[in-house]
Short mmCIF file of C-alpha atoms in Angstrom, two decimals:
data_model
loop_
_atom_site.label_atom_id
_atom_site.label_comp_id
_atom_site.label_asym_id
_atom_site.label_seq_id
_atom_site.Cartn_x
_atom_site.Cartn_y
_atom_site.Cartn_z
CA UNK A 16 131.27 106.64 86.02
CA UNK A 17 131.00 105.15 82.51
CA UNK A 18 128.33 106.67 80.29
CA UNK A 19 125.79 104.14 78.97
CA UNK A 20 126.47 103.03 75.43
CA UNK A 21 124.35 104.41 72.63
CA UNK A 22 121.42 102.12 71.79
CA UNK A 23 121.77 100.02 68.67
CA UNK A 24 120.44 101.56 65.47
CA UNK A 25 116.77 100.72 64.99
CA UNK A 26 115.97 99.05 61.67
CA UNK A 27 112.20 99.59 61.57
CA UNK A 28 110.79 103.12 61.64
CA UNK A 29 109.70 104.53 64.98
CA UNK A 30 106.05 105.51 65.29
CA UNK A 31 103.86 107.17 67.89
CA UNK A 32 102.05 103.87 68.50
CA UNK A 33 105.29 101.95 69.07
CA UNK A 34 106.48 104.54 71.57
CA UNK A 35 103.20 104.41 73.48
CA UNK A 36 103.04 100.62 73.55
CA UNK A 37 106.60 100.44 74.84
CA UNK A 38 105.93 103.09 77.50
CA UNK A 39 102.80 101.27 78.71
CA UNK A 40 104.64 97.93 78.79
CA UNK A 41 107.47 99.43 80.83
CA UNK A 42 105.06 101.07 83.28
CA UNK A 43 103.22 97.75 83.69
CA UNK A 44 106.47 95.90 84.36
CA UNK A 45 107.55 98.52 86.90
CA UNK A 46 104.21 98.19 88.76
CA UNK A 47 103.57 101.90 88.70
CA UNK A 48 106.68 103.81 87.67
CA UNK A 49 106.28 105.65 84.36
CA UNK A 50 109.55 105.25 82.41
CA UNK A 51 111.98 108.11 81.94
CA UNK A 52 112.65 109.37 78.44
CA UNK A 53 116.15 107.85 78.48
CA UNK A 54 114.95 104.41 79.59
CA UNK A 55 112.15 104.46 77.05
CA UNK A 56 114.56 105.43 74.27
CA UNK A 57 116.92 102.61 75.26
CA UNK A 58 114.02 100.14 75.20
CA UNK A 59 113.16 101.27 71.68
CA UNK A 60 116.77 101.29 70.48
CA UNK A 61 116.85 105.01 69.63
CA UNK A 62 118.38 108.18 70.98
CA UNK A 63 116.22 110.14 73.42
CA UNK A 64 115.84 113.03 70.97
CA UNK A 65 114.06 110.71 68.53
CA UNK A 66 111.10 110.53 70.89
CA UNK A 67 110.51 114.25 70.58
CA UNK A 68 109.50 113.78 66.94
CA UNK A 69 106.38 112.07 68.32
CA UNK A 70 105.89 113.64 71.77
CA UNK A 71 106.94 117.16 72.57
CA UNK A 72 107.08 116.53 76.34
CA UNK A 73 106.34 114.01 79.10
CA UNK A 74 102.76 115.24 79.56
CA UNK A 75 101.94 114.47 75.95
CA UNK A 76 103.37 110.98 76.40
CA UNK A 77 101.24 110.46 79.53
CA UNK A 78 98.16 111.68 77.65
CA UNK A 79 98.78 109.01 75.03
CA UNK A 80 99.43 106.27 77.58
CA UNK A 81 96.19 107.04 79.43
CA UNK A 82 94.35 107.12 76.11
CA UNK A 83 95.52 103.57 75.37
CA UNK A 84 94.11 102.39 78.70
CA UNK A 85 90.75 104.06 78.06
CA UNK A 86 90.70 102.40 74.64
CA UNK A 87 90.75 98.99 76.39
CA UNK A 88 87.57 99.67 78.36
CA UNK A 89 84.28 98.33 77.02
CA UNK A 90 81.99 101.15 75.97
CA UNK A 91 78.22 101.11 76.48
CA UNK A 92 76.20 100.15 73.43
CA UNK A 93 72.70 101.19 72.48
CA UNK A 94 71.26 97.70 72.84
CA UNK A 95 71.87 97.59 76.62
CA UNK A 96 69.94 99.24 79.44
CA UNK A 97 72.04 101.71 81.40
CA UNK A 98 72.36 99.48 84.48
CA UNK A 99 73.79 96.56 82.50
CA UNK A 100 76.01 98.90 80.50
CA UNK A 101 77.44 100.49 83.65
CA UNK A 102 78.08 97.08 85.22
CA UNK A 103 79.93 95.88 82.14
CA UNK A 104 81.82 99.13 81.77
CA UNK A 105 82.75 99.07 85.48
CA UNK A 106 84.01 95.49 85.30
CA UNK A 107 86.00 96.29 82.15
CA UNK A 108 87.53 99.39 83.73
CA UNK A 109 88.53 97.42 86.83
CA UNK A 110 90.26 94.80 84.67
CA UNK A 111 92.10 97.49 82.71
CA UNK A 112 93.33 99.05 85.95
CA UNK A 113 94.49 95.64 87.18
CA UNK A 114 96.57 95.30 84.01
CA UNK A 115 97.84 98.88 84.30
CA UNK A 116 97.95 99.82 88.01
CA UNK A 117 100.02 102.94 87.28
CA UNK A 118 97.09 104.46 85.36
CA UNK A 119 94.55 104.85 88.15
CA UNK A 120 96.01 108.13 89.40
CA UNK A 121 96.17 109.55 85.89
CA UNK A 122 92.82 108.61 84.36
CA UNK A 123 91.04 111.90 84.99
CA UNK A 124 94.06 114.14 85.50
CA UNK A 125 94.83 114.91 81.85
CA UNK A 126 94.22 118.45 80.62
CA UNK A 127 94.68 117.46 76.96
CA UNK A 128 92.90 114.08 76.72
CA UNK A 129 93.10 111.92 73.62
CA UNK A 130 90.37 110.66 71.34
CA UNK A 131 89.71 107.39 73.15
CA UNK A 132 89.42 109.23 76.47
CA UNK A 133 86.96 111.76 75.08
CA UNK A 134 84.97 109.05 73.29
CA UNK A 135 84.78 107.02 76.50
CA UNK A 136 83.44 109.91 78.56
CA UNK A 137 81.01 111.06 75.87
CA UNK A 138 79.61 107.55 75.39
CA UNK A 139 79.14 106.96 79.13
CA UNK A 140 77.34 110.28 79.51
CA UNK A 141 75.17 109.47 76.50
CA UNK A 142 74.24 106.10 77.99
CA UNK A 143 73.18 107.74 81.25
CA UNK A 144 71.15 110.40 79.47
CA UNK A 145 69.41 107.71 77.39
CA UNK A 146 68.65 105.91 80.66
CA UNK A 147 66.65 108.84 81.98
CA UNK A 148 69.28 110.89 83.83
CA UNK A 149 69.39 114.64 83.45
CA UNK A 150 72.73 116.27 82.68
CA UNK A 151 73.10 117.03 86.39
CA UNK A 152 72.15 113.47 87.33
CA UNK A 153 74.55 112.02 84.78
CA UNK A 154 77.34 114.10 86.30
CA UNK A 155 76.49 112.77 89.77
CA UNK A 156 76.32 109.18 88.51
CA UNK A 157 79.57 109.38 86.53
CA UNK A 158 81.42 110.85 89.50
CA UNK A 159 80.10 108.27 91.95
CA UNK A 160 80.76 105.30 89.68
CA UNK A 161 84.33 106.33 88.89
CA UNK A 162 85.10 107.17 92.51
CA UNK A 163 84.09 103.64 93.45
CA UNK A 164 85.85 101.92 90.54
CA UNK A 165 89.11 103.84 90.96
CA UNK A 166 89.04 103.48 94.73
CA UNK A 167 88.46 99.74 94.52
CA UNK A 168 91.28 99.41 91.98
CA UNK A 169 93.70 101.26 94.28
CA UNK A 170 92.75 99.08 97.23
CA UNK A 171 92.88 95.86 95.21
CA UNK A 172 96.24 96.69 93.67
CA UNK A 173 97.63 97.45 97.14
CA UNK A 174 96.76 94.04 98.58
CA UNK A 175 99.87 91.96 99.33
CA UNK A 176 98.37 88.89 97.66
CA UNK A 177 97.77 87.76 94.10
CA UNK A 178 95.44 84.76 94.32
CA UNK A 179 93.05 82.93 96.62
CA UNK A 180 95.75 80.76 98.19
CA UNK A 181 97.93 83.76 98.98
CA UNK A 182 94.99 85.58 100.56
CA UNK A 183 94.07 82.64 102.76
CA UNK A 184 97.67 82.17 103.91
CA UNK A 185 98.06 85.89 104.65
CA UNK A 186 94.75 86.01 106.56
CA UNK A 187 95.59 82.91 108.60
CA UNK A 188 99.02 84.31 109.45
CA UNK A 189 97.56 87.63 110.52
CA UNK A 190 94.82 86.08 112.63
CA UNK A 191 97.33 83.90 114.49
CA UNK A 192 98.82 87.09 115.94
CA UNK A 193 95.52 88.91 116.64
CA UNK A 194 93.97 88.31 120.09
CA UNK A 195 90.39 87.21 119.46
CA UNK A 196 89.16 88.56 122.80
CA UNK A 197 90.56 92.00 122.05
CA UNK A 198 89.35 92.21 118.44
CA UNK A 199 86.23 90.01 118.36
CA UNK A 200 84.56 91.59 115.32
CA UNK A 201 87.66 91.39 113.14
CA UNK A 202 88.31 87.77 114.02
CA UNK A 203 84.65 86.87 113.46
CA UNK A 204 84.71 88.40 109.97
CA UNK A 205 87.89 86.53 109.14
CA UNK A 206 86.62 83.19 110.42
CA UNK A 207 83.08 83.42 109.08
CA UNK A 208 83.74 85.18 105.77
CA UNK A 209 87.28 85.86 104.55
CA UNK A 210 88.64 82.42 105.45
CA UNK A 211 85.73 80.47 103.99
CA UNK A 212 86.72 78.22 101.04
CA UNK A 213 86.45 80.01 97.72
CA UNK A 214 86.52 83.54 99.15
CA UNK A 215 87.82 86.06 96.64
CA UNK A 216 88.17 89.71 97.61
CA UNK A 217 87.49 90.66 93.99
CA UNK A 218 83.91 89.42 94.38
CA UNK A 219 83.26 92.42 96.62
CA UNK A 220 83.51 94.66 93.55
CA UNK A 221 80.29 93.52 91.89
CA UNK A 222 78.40 93.73 95.20
CA UNK A 223 79.44 97.34 95.76
CA UNK A 224 78.77 98.28 92.14
CA UNK A 225 75.26 96.83 92.36
CA UNK A 226 74.54 98.87 95.49
CA UNK A 227 75.66 102.07 93.78
CA UNK A 228 73.65 101.38 90.62
CA UNK A 229 70.55 100.57 92.69
CA UNK A 230 70.96 103.85 94.59
CA UNK A 231 71.46 105.83 91.39
CA UNK A 232 68.31 104.30 89.94
CA UNK A 233 66.28 105.39 92.96
CA UNK A 234 67.45 109.00 92.67
CA UNK A 235 67.67 109.18 88.88
CA UNK A 236 64.46 111.12 88.34
CA UNK A 237 64.91 113.49 91.27
CA UNK A 238 68.09 115.19 90.00
CA UNK A 239 67.30 118.30 87.99
#
């Protein structure tokens, strides 16, 4: 088997940021597969050893990639009430995870998180505390919100459709093979909801997020 040719010599200097941006782009293109060191080096036009001047191992590279994703998420600001801030942060996080579906399983798995990751978490906690949550309540709220956001992102990314037309075609095709008398509730939901003009599964996200925020607000003062 012929060994792959050495990558062409890179003219511009390699930097940590360039490595991370290339790694994130490759993971996005692969729909979930984080690139190997060799593939990443080939993409950048360098030898694999050159990457170790910027990242000592794969975990450090993953830390940096996750940090870039967190940096894309809108942070709460002091001029917003906590409910509005959490809605905007949740919507922004969902969009980031749609752009980077590989990241959802890594977001809270890093043992050496970067600055953007730490800033994100600290700012969200601060917003909740300013909104009247205790430290314990903020922990409950943060956990519940992220469980919902990450879970929705996983489910949304797994759907075999990409737009409204695809969803409608897939639903119609499925329902043609499902006996209505055997599965009456499923067929009723499809006919009366999912197959209605303009239906978008993504709209379910804001509905669920509102329910969670309303529930957190009711319990906010009881957590000590």
